[in-house]
Short mmCIF file of C-alpha atoms and ligand atoms in Angstrom, two decimals:
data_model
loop_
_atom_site.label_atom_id
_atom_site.label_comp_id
_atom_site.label_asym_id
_atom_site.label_seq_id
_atom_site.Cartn_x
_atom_site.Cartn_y
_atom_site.Cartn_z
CA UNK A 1369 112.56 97.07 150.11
CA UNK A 1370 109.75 97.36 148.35
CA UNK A 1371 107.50 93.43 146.94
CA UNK A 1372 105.36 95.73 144.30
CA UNK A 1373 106.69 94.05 140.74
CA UNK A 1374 103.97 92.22 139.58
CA UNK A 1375 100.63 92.86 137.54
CA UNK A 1376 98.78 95.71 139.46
CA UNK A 1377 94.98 95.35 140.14
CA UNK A 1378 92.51 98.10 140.37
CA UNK A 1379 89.49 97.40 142.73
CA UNK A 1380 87.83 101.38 142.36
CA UNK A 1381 84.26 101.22 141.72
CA UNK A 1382 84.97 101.74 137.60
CA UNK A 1383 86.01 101.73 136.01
CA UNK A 1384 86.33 98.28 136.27
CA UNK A 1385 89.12 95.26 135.09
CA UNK A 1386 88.90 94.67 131.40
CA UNK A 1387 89.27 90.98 130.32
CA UNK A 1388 92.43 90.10 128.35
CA UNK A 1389 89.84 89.21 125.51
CA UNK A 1390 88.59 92.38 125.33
CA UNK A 1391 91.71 93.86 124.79
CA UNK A 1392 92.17 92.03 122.31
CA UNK A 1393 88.81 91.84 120.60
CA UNK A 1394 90.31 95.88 119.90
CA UNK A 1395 93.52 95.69 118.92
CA UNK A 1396 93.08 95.62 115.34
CA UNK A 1397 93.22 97.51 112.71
CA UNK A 1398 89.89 99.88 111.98
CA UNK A 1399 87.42 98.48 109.65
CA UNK A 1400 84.93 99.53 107.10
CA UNK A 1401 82.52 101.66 108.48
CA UNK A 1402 79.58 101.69 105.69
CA UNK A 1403 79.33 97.40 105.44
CA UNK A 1404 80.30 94.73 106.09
CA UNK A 1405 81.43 92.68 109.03
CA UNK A 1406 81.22 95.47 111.93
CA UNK A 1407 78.23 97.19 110.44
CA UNK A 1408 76.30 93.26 110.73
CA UNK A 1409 78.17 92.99 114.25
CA UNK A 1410 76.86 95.85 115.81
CA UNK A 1411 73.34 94.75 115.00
CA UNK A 1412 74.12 91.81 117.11
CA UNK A 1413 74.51 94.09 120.09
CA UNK A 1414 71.35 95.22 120.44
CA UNK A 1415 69.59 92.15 121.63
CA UNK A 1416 72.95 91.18 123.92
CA UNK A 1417 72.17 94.76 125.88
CA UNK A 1418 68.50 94.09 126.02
CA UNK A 1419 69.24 90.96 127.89
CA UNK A 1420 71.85 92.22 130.14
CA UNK A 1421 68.89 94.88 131.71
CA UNK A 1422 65.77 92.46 130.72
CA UNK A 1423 63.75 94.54 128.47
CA UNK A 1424 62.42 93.93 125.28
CA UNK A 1425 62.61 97.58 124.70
CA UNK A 1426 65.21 99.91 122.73
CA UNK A 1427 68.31 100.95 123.60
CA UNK A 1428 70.40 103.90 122.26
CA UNK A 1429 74.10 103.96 122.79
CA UNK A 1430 76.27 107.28 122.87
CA UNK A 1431 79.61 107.93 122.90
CA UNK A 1432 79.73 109.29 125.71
CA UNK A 1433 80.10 108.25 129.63
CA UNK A 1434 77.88 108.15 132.37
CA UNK A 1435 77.69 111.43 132.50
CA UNK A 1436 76.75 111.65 129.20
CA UNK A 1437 73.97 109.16 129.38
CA UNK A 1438 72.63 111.24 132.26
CA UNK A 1439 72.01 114.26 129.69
CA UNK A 1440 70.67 112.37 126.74
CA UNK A 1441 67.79 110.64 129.29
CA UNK A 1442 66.79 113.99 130.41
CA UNK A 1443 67.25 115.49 126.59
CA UNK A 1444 64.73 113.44 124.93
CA UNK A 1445 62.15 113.00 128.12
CA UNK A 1446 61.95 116.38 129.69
CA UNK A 1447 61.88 119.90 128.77
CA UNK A 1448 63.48 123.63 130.15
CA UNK A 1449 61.26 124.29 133.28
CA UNK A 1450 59.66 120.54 134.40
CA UNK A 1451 59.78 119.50 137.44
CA UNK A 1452 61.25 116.47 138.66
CA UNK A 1453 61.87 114.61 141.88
CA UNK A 1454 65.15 113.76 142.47
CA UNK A 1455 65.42 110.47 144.89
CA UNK A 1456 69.40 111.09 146.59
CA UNK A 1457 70.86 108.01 148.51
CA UNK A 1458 74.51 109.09 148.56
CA UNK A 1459 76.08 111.42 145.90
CA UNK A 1460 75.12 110.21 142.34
CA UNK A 1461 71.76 110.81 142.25
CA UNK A 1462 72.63 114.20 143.54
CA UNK A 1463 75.37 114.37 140.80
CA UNK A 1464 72.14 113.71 137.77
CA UNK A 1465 70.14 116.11 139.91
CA UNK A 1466 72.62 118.66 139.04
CA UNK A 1467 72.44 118.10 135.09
CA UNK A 1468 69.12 117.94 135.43
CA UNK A 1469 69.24 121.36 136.66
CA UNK A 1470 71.71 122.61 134.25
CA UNK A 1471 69.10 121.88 131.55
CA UNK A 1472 66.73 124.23 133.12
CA UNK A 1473 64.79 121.48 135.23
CA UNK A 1474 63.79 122.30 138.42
CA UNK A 1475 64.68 119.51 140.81
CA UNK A 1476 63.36 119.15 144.12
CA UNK A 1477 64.99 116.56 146.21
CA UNK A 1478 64.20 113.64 147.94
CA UNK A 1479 67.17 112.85 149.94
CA UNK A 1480 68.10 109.56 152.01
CA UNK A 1481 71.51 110.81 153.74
CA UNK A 1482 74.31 108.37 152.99
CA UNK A 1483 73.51 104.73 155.08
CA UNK A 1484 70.14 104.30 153.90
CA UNK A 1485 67.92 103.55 150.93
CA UNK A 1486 65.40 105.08 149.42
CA UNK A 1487 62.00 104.24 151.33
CA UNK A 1488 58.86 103.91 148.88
CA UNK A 1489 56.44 105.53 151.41
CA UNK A 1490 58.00 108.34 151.32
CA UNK A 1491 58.33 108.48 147.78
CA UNK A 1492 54.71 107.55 148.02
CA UNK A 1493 53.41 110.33 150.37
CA UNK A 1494 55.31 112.90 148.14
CA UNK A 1495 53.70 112.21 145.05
CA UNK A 1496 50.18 111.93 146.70
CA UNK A 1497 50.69 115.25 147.55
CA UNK A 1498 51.05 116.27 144.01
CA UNK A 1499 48.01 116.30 143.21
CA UNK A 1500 48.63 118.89 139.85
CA UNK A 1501 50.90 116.02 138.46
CA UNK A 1502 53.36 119.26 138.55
CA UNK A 1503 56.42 116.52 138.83
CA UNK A 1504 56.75 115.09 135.48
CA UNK A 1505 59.68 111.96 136.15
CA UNK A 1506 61.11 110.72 139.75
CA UNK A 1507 64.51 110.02 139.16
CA UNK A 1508 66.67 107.73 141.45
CA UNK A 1509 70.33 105.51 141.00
CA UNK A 1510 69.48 101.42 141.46
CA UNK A 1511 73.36 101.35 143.31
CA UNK A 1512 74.78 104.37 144.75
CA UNK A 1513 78.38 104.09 143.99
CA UNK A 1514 79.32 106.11 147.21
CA UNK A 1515 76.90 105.55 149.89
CA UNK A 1516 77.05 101.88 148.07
CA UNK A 1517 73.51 101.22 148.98
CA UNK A 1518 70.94 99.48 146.98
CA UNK A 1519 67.64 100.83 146.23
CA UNK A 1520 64.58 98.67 146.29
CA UNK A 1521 63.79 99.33 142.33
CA UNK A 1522 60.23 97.66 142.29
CA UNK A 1523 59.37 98.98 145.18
CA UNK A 1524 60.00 102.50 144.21
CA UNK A 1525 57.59 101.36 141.17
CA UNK A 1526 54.99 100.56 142.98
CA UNK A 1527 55.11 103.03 145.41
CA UNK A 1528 54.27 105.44 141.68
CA UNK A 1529 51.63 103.32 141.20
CA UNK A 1530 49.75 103.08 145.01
CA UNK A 1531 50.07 107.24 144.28
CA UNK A 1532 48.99 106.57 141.13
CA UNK A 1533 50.81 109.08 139.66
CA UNK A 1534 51.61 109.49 136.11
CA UNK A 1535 55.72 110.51 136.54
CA UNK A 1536 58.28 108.81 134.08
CA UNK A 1537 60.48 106.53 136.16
CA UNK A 1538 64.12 106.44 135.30
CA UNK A 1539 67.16 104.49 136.83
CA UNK A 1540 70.59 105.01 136.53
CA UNK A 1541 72.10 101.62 136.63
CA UNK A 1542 75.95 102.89 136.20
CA UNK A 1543 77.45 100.95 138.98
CA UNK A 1544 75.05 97.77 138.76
CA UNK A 1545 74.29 97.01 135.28
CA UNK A 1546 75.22 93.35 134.70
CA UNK A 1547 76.43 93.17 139.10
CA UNK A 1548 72.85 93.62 140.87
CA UNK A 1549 69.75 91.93 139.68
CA UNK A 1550 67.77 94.04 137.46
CA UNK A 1551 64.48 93.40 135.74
CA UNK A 1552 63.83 97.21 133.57
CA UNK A 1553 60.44 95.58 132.35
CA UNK A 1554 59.19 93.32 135.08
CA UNK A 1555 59.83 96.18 137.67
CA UNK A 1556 58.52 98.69 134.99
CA UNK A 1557 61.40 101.07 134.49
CA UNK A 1558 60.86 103.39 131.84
CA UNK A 1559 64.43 104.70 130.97
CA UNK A 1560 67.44 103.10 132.49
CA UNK A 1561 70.61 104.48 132.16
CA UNK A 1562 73.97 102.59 132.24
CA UNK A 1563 77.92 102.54 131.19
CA UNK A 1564 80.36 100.27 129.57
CA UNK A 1565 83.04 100.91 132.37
CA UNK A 1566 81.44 98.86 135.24
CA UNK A 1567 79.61 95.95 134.95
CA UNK A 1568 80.22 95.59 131.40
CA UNK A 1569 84.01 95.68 131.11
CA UNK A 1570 84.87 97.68 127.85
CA UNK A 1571 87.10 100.85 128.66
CA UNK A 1572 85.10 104.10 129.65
CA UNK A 1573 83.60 105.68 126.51
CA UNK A 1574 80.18 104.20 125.39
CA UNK A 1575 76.87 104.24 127.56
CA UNK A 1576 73.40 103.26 126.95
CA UNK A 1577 69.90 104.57 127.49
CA UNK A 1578 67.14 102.13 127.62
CA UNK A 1579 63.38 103.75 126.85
CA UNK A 1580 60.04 101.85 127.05
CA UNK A 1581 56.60 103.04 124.99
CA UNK A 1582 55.87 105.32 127.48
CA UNK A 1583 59.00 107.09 127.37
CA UNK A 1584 58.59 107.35 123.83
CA UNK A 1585 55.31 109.10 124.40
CA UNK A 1586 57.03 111.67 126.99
CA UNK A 1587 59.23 112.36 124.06
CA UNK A 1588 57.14 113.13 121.32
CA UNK A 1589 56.86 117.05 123.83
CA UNK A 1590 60.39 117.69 123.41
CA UNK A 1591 63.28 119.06 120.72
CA UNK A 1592 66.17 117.27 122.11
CA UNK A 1593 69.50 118.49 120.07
CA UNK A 1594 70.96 116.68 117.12
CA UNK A 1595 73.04 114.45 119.35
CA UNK A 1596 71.38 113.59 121.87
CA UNK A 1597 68.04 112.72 119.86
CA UNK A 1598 67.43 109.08 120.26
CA UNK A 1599 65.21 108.42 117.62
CA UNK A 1600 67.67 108.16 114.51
CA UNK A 1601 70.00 106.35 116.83
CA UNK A 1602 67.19 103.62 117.72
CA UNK A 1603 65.51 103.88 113.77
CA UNK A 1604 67.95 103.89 111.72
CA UNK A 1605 68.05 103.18 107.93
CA UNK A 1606 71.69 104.44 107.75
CA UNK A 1607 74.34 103.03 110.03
CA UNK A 1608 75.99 106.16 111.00
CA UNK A 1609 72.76 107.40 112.12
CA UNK A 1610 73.32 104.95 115.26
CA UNK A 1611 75.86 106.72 116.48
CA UNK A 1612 75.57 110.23 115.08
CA UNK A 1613 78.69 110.26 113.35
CA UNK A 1614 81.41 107.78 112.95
CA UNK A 1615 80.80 104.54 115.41
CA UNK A 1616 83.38 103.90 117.93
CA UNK A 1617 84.86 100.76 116.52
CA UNK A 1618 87.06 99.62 119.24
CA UNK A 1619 84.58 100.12 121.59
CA UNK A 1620 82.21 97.88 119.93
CA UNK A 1621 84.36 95.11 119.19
CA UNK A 1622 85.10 95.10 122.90
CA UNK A 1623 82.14 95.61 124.21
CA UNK A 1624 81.15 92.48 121.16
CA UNK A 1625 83.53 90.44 123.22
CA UNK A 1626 82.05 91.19 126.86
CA UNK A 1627 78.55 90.51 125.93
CA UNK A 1628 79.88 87.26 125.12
CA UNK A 1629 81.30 86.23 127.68
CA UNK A 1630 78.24 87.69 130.06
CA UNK A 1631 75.10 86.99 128.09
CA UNK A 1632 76.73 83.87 125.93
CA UNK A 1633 79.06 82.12 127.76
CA UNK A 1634 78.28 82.56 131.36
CA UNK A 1635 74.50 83.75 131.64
CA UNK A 1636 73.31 87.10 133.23
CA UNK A 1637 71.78 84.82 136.30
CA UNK A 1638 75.22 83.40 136.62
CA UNK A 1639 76.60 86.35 136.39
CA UNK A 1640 74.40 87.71 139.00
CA UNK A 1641 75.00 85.06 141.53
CA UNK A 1642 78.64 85.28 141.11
CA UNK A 1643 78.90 89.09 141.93
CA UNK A 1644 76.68 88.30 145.13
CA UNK A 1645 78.85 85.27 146.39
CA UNK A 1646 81.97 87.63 145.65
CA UNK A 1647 80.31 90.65 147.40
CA UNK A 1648 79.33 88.36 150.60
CA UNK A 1649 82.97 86.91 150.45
CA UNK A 1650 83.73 90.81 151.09
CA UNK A 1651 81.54 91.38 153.32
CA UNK A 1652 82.71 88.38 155.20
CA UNK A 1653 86.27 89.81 155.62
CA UNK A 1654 84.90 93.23 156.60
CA UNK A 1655 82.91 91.89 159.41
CA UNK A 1656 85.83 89.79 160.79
CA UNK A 1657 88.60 92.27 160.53
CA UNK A 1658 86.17 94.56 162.40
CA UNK A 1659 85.42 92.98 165.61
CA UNK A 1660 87.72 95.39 167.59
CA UNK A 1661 86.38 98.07 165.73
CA UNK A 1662 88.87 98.41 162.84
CA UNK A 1663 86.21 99.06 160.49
CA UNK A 1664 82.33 98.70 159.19
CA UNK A 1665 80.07 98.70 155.89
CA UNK A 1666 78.53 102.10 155.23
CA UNK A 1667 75.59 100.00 154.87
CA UNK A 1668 74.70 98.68 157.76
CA UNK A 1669 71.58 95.69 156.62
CA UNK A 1670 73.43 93.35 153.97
CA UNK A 1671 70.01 93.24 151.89
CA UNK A 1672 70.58 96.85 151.23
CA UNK A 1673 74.20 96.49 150.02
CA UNK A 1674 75.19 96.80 146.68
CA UNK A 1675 76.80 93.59 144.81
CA UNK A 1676 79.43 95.99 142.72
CA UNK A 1677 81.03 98.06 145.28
CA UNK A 1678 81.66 98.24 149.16
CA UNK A 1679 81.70 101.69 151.23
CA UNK A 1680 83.82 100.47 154.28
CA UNK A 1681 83.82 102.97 157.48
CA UNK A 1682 87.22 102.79 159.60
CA UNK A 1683 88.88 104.04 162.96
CA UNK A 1684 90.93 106.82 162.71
CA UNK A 1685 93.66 106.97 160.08
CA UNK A 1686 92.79 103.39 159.16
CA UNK A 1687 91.61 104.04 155.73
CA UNK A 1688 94.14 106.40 154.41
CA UNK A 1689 96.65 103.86 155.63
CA UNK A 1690 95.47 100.30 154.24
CA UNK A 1691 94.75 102.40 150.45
CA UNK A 1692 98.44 103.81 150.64
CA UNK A 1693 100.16 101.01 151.67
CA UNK A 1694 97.88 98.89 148.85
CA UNK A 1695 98.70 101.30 146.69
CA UNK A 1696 102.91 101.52 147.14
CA UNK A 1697 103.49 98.04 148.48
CA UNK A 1698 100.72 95.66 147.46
CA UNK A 1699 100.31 96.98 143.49
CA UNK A 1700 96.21 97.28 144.52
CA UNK A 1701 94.20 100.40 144.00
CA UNK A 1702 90.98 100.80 146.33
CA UNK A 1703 88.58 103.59 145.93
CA UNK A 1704 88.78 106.66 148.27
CA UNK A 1705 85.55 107.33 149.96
CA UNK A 1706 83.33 109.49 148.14
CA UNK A 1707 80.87 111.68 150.26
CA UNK A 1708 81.39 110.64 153.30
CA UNK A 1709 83.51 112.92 154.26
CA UNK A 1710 85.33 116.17 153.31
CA UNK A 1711 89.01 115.30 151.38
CA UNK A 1712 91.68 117.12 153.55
CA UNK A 1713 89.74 116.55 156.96
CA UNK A 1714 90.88 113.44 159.46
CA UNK A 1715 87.93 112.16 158.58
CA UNK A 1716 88.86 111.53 155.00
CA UNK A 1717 91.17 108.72 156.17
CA UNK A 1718 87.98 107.06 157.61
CA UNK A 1719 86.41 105.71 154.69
CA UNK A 1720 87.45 103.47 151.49
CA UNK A 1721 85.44 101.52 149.19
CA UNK A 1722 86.45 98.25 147.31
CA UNK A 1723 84.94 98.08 143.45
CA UNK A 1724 84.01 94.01 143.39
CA UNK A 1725 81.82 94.85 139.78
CA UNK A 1726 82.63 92.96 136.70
CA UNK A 1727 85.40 91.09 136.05
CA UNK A 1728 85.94 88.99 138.82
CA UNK A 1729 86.71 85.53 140.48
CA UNK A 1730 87.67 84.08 143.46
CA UNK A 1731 91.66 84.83 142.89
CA UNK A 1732 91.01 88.44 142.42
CA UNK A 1733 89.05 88.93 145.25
CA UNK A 1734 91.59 86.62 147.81
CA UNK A 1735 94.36 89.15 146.16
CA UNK A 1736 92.62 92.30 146.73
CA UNK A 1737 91.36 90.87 150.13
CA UNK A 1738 94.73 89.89 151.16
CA UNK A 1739 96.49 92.60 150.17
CA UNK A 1740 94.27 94.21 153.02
CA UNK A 1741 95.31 92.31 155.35
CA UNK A 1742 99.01 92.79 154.78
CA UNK A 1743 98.41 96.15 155.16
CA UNK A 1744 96.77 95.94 158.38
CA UNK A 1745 99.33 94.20 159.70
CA UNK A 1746 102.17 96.04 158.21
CA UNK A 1747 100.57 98.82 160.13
CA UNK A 1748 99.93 97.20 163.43
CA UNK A 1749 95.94 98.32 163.18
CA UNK A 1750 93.98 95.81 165.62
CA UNK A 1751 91.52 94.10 164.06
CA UNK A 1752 89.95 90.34 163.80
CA UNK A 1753 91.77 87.75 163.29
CA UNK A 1754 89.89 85.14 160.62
CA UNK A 1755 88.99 87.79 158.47
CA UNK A 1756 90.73 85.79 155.22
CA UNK A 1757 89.73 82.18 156.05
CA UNK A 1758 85.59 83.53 156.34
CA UNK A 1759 85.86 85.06 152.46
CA UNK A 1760 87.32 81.31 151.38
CA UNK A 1761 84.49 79.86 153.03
CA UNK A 1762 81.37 82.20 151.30
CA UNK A 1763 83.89 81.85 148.17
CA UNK A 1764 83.65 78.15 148.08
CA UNK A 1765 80.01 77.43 148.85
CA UNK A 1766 78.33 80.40 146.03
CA UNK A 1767 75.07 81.35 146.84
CA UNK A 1768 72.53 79.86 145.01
CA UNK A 1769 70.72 81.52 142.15
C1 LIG P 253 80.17 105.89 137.62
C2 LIG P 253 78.79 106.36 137.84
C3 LIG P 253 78.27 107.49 137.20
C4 LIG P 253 79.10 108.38 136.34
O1 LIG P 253 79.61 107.76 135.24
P1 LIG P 253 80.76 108.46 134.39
O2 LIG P 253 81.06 107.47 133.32
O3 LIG P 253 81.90 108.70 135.34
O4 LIG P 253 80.21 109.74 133.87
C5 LIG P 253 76.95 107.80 137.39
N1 LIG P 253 76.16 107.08 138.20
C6 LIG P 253 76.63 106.00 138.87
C7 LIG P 253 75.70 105.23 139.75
C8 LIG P 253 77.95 105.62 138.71
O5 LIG P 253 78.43 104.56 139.38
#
């Protein structure tokens, strides 16, 4: 007999949960694209993004995913033949390494394994040794979505500077945008990347690239295409020139509707603090489920751990065993594990990862935390007892901003 007829919940690092209200904020029919009321409430988005990744600086927006946003970054920065350093901490900075290098850049890589952040002296040391200023931007992910670390943003910036070296800086901020802290001017980011998947909880199709003055200046070298030119998108005099083409509508009325609720109603600090007391409340289970060795974070110091998305590490079998019987029985969906090891190998049933990014409260994370531990039980799998109860605790004391 089988419990699974109720709502499902999806806890995979994105995408993410979409609010009710922005479901609804697109279901409607499509409006005027040349004035009137969406052409006057897209304007309003602009400033709502800027605050979401603190900058004062502009902010294109493709229709397009991550992926996407990768490309255009590298389009309008970089040209066939530069050199870049590639900063890997698990597999997504890898995964913009490799566009980078289908555009003709050559990449060398700076790489972390997958349980440890990026460390700014080493970043350091590697650009003191170019002393030609041959590497023209360091590129590195703020969360890595499969390792789930976190990497220590202005630190990485100033590591640039004690080099002094002269290298655009650009983060892809994917899995944290609007879940991890991020300050794109005060730790002097010069293009950020991001999605509307994750953090921002509007269905996958629109991302965002963020570019300060001296990105701008990087640009003036380079002939990105048509599409991917950010200039019309970020000056335009026509509205269609924002988007290249015809806007996506329903995107923007949803995304309208998530800004609101992030920037408006609840505050990016609050917002910030919530996905940290909800991560710890995680974290909490995961330690006491794993006294008898049951299971682990990838990441082993909790300052280093992302607030969007857990990497757990289990005994044999363990893994593969709590996700399907989530999955059949429980109506829950956790993430596989990406990178850690090789799909089809024992292994592969050794690793999971929970997605705790954007829309979230306490009664999601008790479902998707309980669900769990139903299905370790359901399977006999030793582990803690108390694993529940220390979540409620972290969930009703939130840490403090
Ligand atoms: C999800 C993600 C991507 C890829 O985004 P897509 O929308 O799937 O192309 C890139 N980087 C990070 C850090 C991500 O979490």
């Amino acid at each position: 007999m089988s419990l699974n007829f109720g709502r499902t919940q999806l806890a995979i690092p994105g995408p993410s949960v979409i609010p009710d209200r922005v479901l609804n904020a697109m279901h409607r029919p499509s409006p005027n694209i040349y004035h009137g009321e969406l052409v006057d409430m897209v304007d309003t988005i602009f400033p709502d993004l800027r605050t979401v990744a603190q900058t004062k600086h502009k902010v294109a927006i493709y229709i397009a995913n991550g992926h996407g946003a990768w490309e255009a970054a590298l389009a309008n920065t970089l040209n066939r033949g530069d050199k870049i350093l590639v900063i890997t901490t698990g597999r997504f900075g890898a995964g913009w390494g490799e566009v980078a290098r289908s555009m003709g850049l050559e990449t060398p890589i700076l790489d972390f394994g997958m349980d440890a952040d990026a460390d700014p002296q080493k970043l350091e040391e590697v650009l003191k040794a170019d002393t030609n200023g041959d590497l023209k931007a360091v590129l590195t992910v703020q969360v890595d979505t499969a390792s789930t670390v976190r990497n220590d943003i202005a630190a990485l910036r100033t590591a640039i500077d004690n080099a002094n070296h002269d290298a655009l800086f650009m983060v892809d901020c994917i899995a944290s945008l609007a879940c991890d802290r991020y300050l794109m001017d005060e730790w002097g980011v010069d293009v950020t990347v991001a999605g509307c998947q994750k953090g921002l909880m509007t269905p996958a199709g629109m991302s965002f690239v963020y570019f300060n003055d001296k990105a701008e200046t990087f640009r003036q070298n380079t002939s990105p295409s048509f599409y991917w030119d950010w200039q019309p998108r970020t000056n335009d005099e026509i509205f269609y020139q924002k988007f290249a083409g015809t806007a996506p509508t329903h995107h923007l009325y949803g995304l309208r509707t998530a800004l609101d609720m992030l920037v408006h109603e609840e505050g990016i600090e609050n917002v910030w603090t919530r996905h940290e007391t909800i991560a710890r409340a995680v974290w909490a289970s995961i330690d006491g489920w794993g006294i008898n060795g049951a299971m682990r974070h990838n990441i082993r110091d909790p300052k280093k751990r992302s607030n969007a998305v857990s990497a757990i590490n289990t005994g044999p079998e363990i893994a593969g065993k709590i996700r399907k019987w989530c999955e059949e029985e429980g109506g829950l969906t956790l993430g596989i594990g990406l990178g850690l090891a090789e799909m089809g190998t024992p292994e592969w049933d050794q690793h999971f990862r929970i997605g705790h990014m954007g829309h979230q409260n306490p009664t999601m994370t008790m479902a998707v935390l309980g669900c769990i531990e139903s299905a370790l039980l359901a399977h006999n799998i030793d582990h803690g007892d108390g694993g529940l109860s220390a979540a409620a605790r972290i969930l009703a004391r939130p840490a403090s901003q």
